[in-house]
C-alpha positions as a printed NumPy array, in Angstrom:
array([[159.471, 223.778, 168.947],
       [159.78 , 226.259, 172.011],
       [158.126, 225.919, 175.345],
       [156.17 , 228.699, 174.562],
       [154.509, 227.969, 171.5  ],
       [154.263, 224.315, 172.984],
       [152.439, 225.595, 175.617],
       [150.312, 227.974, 173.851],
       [149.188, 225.495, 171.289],
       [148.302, 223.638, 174.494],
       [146.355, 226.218, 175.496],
       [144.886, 227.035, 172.27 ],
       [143.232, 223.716, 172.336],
       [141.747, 224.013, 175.314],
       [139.907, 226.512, 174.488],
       [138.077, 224.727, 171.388],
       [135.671, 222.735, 174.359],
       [135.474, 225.593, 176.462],
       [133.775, 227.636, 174.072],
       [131.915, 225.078, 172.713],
       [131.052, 224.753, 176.9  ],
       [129.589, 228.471, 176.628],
       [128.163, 228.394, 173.16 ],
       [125.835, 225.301, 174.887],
       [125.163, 226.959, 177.944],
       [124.129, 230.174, 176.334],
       [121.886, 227.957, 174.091],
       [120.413, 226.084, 176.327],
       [119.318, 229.452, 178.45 ],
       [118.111, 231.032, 175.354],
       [115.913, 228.087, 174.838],
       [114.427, 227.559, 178.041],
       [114.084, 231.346, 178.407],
       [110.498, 232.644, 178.359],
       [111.402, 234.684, 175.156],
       [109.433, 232.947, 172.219],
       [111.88 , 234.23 , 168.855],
       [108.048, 234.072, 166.898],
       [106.701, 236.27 , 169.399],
       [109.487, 238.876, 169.348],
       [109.534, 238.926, 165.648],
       [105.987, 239.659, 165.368],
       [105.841, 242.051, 168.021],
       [102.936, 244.162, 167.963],
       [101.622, 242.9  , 165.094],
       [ 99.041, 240.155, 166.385],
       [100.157, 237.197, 164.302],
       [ 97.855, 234.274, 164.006],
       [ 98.856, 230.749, 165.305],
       [ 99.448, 230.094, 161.503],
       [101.835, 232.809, 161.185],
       [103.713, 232.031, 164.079],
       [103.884, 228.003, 163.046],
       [105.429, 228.957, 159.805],
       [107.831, 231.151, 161.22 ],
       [108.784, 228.504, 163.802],
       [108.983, 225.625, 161.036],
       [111.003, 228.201, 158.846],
       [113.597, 229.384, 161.364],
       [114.126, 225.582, 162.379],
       [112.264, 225.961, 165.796],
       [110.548, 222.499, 165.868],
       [113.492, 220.538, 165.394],
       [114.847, 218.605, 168.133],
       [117.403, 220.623, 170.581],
       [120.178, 218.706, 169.076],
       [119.468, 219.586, 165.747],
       [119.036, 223.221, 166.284],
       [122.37 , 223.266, 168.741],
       [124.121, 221.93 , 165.538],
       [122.504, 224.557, 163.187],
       [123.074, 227.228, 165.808],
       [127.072, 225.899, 166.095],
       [127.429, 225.807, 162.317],
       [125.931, 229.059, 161.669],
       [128.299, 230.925, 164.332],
       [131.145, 229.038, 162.844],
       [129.897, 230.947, 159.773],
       [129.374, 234.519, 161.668],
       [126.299, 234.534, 161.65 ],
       [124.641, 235.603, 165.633],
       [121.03 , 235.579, 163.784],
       [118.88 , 238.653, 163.218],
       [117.626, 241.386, 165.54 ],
       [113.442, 240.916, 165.814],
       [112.993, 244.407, 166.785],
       [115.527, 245.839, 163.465],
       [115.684, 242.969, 161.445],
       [119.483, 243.526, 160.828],
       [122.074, 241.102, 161.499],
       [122.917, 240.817, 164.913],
       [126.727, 240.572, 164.041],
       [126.342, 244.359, 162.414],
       [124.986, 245.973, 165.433],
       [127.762, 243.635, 167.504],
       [130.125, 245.172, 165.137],
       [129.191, 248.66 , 165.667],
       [128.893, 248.439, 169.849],
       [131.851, 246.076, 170.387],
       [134.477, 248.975, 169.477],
       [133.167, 251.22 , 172.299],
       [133.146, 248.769, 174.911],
       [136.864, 247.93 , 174.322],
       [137.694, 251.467, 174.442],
       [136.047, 251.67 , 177.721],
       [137.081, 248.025, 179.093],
       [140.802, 248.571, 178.179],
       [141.306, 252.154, 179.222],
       [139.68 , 250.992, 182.46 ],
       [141.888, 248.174, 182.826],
       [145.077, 250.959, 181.894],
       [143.963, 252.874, 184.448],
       [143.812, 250.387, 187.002],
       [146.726, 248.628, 186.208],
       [148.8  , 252.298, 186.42 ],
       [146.908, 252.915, 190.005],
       [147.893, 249.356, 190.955],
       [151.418, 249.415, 190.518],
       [151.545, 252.822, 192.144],
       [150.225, 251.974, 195.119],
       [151.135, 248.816, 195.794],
       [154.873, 249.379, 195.172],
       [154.589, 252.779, 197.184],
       [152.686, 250.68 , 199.767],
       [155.181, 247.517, 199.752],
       [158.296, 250.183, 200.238],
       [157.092, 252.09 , 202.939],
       [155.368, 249.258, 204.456],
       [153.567, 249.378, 208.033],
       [154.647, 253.59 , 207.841],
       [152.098, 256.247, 207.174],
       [151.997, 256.019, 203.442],
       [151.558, 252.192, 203.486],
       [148.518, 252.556, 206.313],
       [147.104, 255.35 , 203.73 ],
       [146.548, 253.362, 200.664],
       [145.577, 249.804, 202.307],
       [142.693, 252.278, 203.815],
       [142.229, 253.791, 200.418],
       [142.553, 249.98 , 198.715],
       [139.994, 248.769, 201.241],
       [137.679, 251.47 , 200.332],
       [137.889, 250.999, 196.904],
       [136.883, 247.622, 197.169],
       [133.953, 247.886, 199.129],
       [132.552, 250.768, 196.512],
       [130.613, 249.525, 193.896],
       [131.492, 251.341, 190.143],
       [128.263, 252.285, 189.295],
       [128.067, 254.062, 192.997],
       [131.428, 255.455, 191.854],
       [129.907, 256.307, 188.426],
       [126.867, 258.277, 190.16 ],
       [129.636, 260.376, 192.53 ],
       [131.832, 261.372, 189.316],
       [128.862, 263.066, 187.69 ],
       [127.764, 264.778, 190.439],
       [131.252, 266.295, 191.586],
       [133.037, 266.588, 188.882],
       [130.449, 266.528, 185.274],
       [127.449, 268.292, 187.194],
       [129.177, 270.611, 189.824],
       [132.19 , 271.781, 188.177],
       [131.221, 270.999, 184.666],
       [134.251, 269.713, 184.218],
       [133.22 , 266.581, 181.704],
       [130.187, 265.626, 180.498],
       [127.608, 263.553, 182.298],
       [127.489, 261.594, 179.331],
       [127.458, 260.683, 175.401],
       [130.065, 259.577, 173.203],
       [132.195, 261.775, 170.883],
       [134.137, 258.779, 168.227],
       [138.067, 259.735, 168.615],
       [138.451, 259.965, 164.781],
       [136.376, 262.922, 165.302],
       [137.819, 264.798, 168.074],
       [141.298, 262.638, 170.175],
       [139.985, 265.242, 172.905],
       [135.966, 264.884, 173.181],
       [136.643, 261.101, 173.33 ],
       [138.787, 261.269, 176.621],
       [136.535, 263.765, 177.712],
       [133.738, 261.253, 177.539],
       [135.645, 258.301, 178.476],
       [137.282, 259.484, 181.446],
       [134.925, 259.209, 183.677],
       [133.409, 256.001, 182.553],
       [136.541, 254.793, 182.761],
       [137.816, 255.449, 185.838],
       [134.477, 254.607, 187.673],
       [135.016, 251.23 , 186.014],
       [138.719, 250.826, 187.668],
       [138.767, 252.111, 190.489],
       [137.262, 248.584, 192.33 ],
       [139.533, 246.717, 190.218],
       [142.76 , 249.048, 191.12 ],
       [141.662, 249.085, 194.66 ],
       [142.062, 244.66 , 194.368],
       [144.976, 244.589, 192.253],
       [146.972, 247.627, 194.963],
       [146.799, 244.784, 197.68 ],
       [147.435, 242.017, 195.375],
       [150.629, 243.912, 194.31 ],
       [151.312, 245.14 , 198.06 ],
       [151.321, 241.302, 199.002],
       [153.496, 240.138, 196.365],
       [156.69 , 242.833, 196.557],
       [156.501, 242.476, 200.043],
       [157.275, 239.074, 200.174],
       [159.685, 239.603, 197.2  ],
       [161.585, 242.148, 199.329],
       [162.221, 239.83 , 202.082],
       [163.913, 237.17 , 199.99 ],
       [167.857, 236.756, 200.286],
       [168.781, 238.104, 196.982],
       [167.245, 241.275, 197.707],
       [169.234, 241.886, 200.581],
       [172.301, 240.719, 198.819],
       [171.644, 242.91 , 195.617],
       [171.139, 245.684, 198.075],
       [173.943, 244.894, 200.376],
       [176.298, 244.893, 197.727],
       [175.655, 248.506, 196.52 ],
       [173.076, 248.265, 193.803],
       [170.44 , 251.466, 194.516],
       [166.735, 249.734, 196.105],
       [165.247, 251.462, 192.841],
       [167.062, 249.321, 190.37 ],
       [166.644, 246.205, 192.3  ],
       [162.941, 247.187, 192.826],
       [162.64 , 248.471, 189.384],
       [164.75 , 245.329, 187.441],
       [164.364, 242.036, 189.572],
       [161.01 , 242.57 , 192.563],
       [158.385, 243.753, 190.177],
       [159.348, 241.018, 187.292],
       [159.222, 238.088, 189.651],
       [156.131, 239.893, 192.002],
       [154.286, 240.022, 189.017],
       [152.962, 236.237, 188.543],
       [150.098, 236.476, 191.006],
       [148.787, 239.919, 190.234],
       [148.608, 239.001, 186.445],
       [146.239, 235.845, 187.798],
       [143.761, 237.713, 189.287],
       [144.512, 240.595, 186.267],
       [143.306, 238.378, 184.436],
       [139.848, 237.368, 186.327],
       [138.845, 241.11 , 186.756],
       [138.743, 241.865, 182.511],
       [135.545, 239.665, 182.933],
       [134.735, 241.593, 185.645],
       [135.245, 245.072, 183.005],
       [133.574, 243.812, 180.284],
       [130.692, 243.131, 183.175],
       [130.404, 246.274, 184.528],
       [130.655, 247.956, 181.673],
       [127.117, 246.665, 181.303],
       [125.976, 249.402, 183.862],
       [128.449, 251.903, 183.463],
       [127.462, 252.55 , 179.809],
       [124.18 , 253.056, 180.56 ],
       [124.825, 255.368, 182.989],
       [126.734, 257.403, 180.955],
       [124.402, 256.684, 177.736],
       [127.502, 255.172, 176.109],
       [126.289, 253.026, 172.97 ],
       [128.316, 249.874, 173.526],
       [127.304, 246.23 , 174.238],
       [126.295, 246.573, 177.598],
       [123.708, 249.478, 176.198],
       [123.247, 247.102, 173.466],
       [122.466, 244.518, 175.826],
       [119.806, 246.353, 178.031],
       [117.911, 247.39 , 175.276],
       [117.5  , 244.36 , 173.711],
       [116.359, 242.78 , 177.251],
       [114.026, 245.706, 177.383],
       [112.636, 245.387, 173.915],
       [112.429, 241.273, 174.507],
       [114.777, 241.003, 171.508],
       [116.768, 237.489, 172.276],
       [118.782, 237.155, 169.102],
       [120.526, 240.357, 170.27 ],
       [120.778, 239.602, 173.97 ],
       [122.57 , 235.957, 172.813],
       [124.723, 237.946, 170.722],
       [126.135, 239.883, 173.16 ],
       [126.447, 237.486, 176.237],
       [128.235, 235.08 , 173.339],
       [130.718, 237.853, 172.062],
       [131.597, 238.766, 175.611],
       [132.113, 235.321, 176.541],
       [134.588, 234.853, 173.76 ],
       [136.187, 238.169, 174.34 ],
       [136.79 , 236.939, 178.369],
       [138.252, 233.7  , 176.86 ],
       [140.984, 235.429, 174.678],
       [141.902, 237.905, 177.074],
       [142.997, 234.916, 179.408],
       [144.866, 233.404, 176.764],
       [146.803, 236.6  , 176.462],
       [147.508, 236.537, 179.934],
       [148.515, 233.28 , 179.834],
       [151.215, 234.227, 177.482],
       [152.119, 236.896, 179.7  ],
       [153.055, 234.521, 182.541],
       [155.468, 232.891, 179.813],
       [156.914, 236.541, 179.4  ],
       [156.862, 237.327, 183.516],
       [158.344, 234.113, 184.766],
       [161.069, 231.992, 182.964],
       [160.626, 228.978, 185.278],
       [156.685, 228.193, 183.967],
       [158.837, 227.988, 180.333],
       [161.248, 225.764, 182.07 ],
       [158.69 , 223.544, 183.644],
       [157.229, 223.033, 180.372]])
């Protein structure tokens, strides 16, 4: 057996507690939340205390915490995320039908920002403490400091409501127009990354600097080899490590923010998903969500995890 697979098995079974970790905390929240799931069910309909006791006694409400933790473990093991009070459809069908979207928008963020990232931060790294290199870490810094959905508010004034150049918001589905989707997502998306690109540029900057001053730099260079291909072949691969870390940190941070940025730009994904059921006090939904992002976080880190395997030889050969 590899290194790798040995040490992604290893991770693999880490992350059996840790989602059992969120599935508990989630739980627990939900439960001590102020949301009654008989109330929401019978909204508006002025159920009497009968009514509501059968529903509680039905749905498994009066059990003991650890009793209903178990049912609630056993039926997600099952896919089942309960039912929607307000529509009284499966949660995991109106999961299914926002969860697309918000990938769409999370990972053609996270392009984006990776792109901008390695842009800058290499530019920045190579012409370092000259003009272009005081440019972007005062660009970077910026970037940081400005919040997406301030971002978000900016891009539909300049560029959807003065120039008309996108939309200020909906969602066209790519399988029905490739070009109405990007048209849509673009701005979205690059409110969304532009905080995160604005991190990751210094991140990078850091890390190829310090690569460049290492010995075998100077050798490679010193014995003829053009600064591109060592830059290109040998900096970036081993700079890399420390900028997929925090990489790696900042999806969560996406999958966040998309929260606001799709309802800014009426885009119907989970975080839209999300605010409406808050809105409509509809908890089954609102647990749904918080659980699938939670779980989406989790795997992306695994990924990245694997990535470091790819990135840097010597974490294989310390396994």
């Amino acid at each position: 057996m590899t290194a790798v697979v040995r040490i992604l098995l290893r991770r693999i079974a880490l992350l059996v507690p840790l989602l059992l970790g969120i599935v508990l905390f989630v739980f627990l929240v939900m439960r001590f939340s102020d949301v009654d799931p008989a109330s929401a069910f019978f909204q508006g309909a002025n159920p009497t205390p009968e009514q509501l006791h059968d529903f509680r006694e039905r749905n498994g409400l009066l059990d003991p915490l650890p009793v209903r933790y178990v049912h609630f473990v056993g039926d997600l093991l099952h896919g089942d995320l309960g039912t929607s009070a307000l529509t009284r459809a499966p949660v995991v069908d109106q999961v299914a039908t926002a969860l697309p979207l918000t990938l769409q928008l999370t990972f053609l963020g996270l392009g984006i920002a990776v792109v901008l990232a390695l842009l800058g931060g290499v530019t920045a790294a190579i012409h370092r403490d000259r003009l272009p290199d005081q440019l972007i870490r005062v660009v970077s810094l910026t970037g940081v400091a400005a919040p997406a959905f301030w971002l978000a508010l900016l891009l539909i004034q300049y560029l959807a409501v003065d120039r008309g150049w996108f939309p200020t918001g909906g969602y066209v589905n790519p399988a029905d127009s490739l070009t109405g989707w990007l048209r849509t997502m673009t701005l979205p998306a690059v409110a969304l990354s532009l905080p995160v690109a604005a991190q990751l540029t210094r991140i990078v900057r850091t890390a190829v600097v310090e690569e460049l001053d290492k010995d075998y730099v100077r050798t490679a260079i010193g014995s003829g080899l053009p600064p591109r291909v060592v830059v290109g072949r040998n900096v970036l691969r081993n700079a890399l490590v420390n900028p997929l870390t925090v990489l790696g940190l900042r999806v969560g941070y996406l999958l966040g923010g998309a929260v606001v940025i799709e309802t800014i730009f009426a885009l119907p994904g989970m975080g839209k998903l999300m605010i409406d059921a808050v809105q409509n006090g509809d908890p089954a939904v609102v647990q749904g969500v918080v659980l699938t992002t939670a779980a989406g976080f989790v795997v992306v880190n695994l990924v990245i995890d694997v990535l470091y395997l790819l990135v840097n030889p010597r974490l294989r050969d310390a396994a």
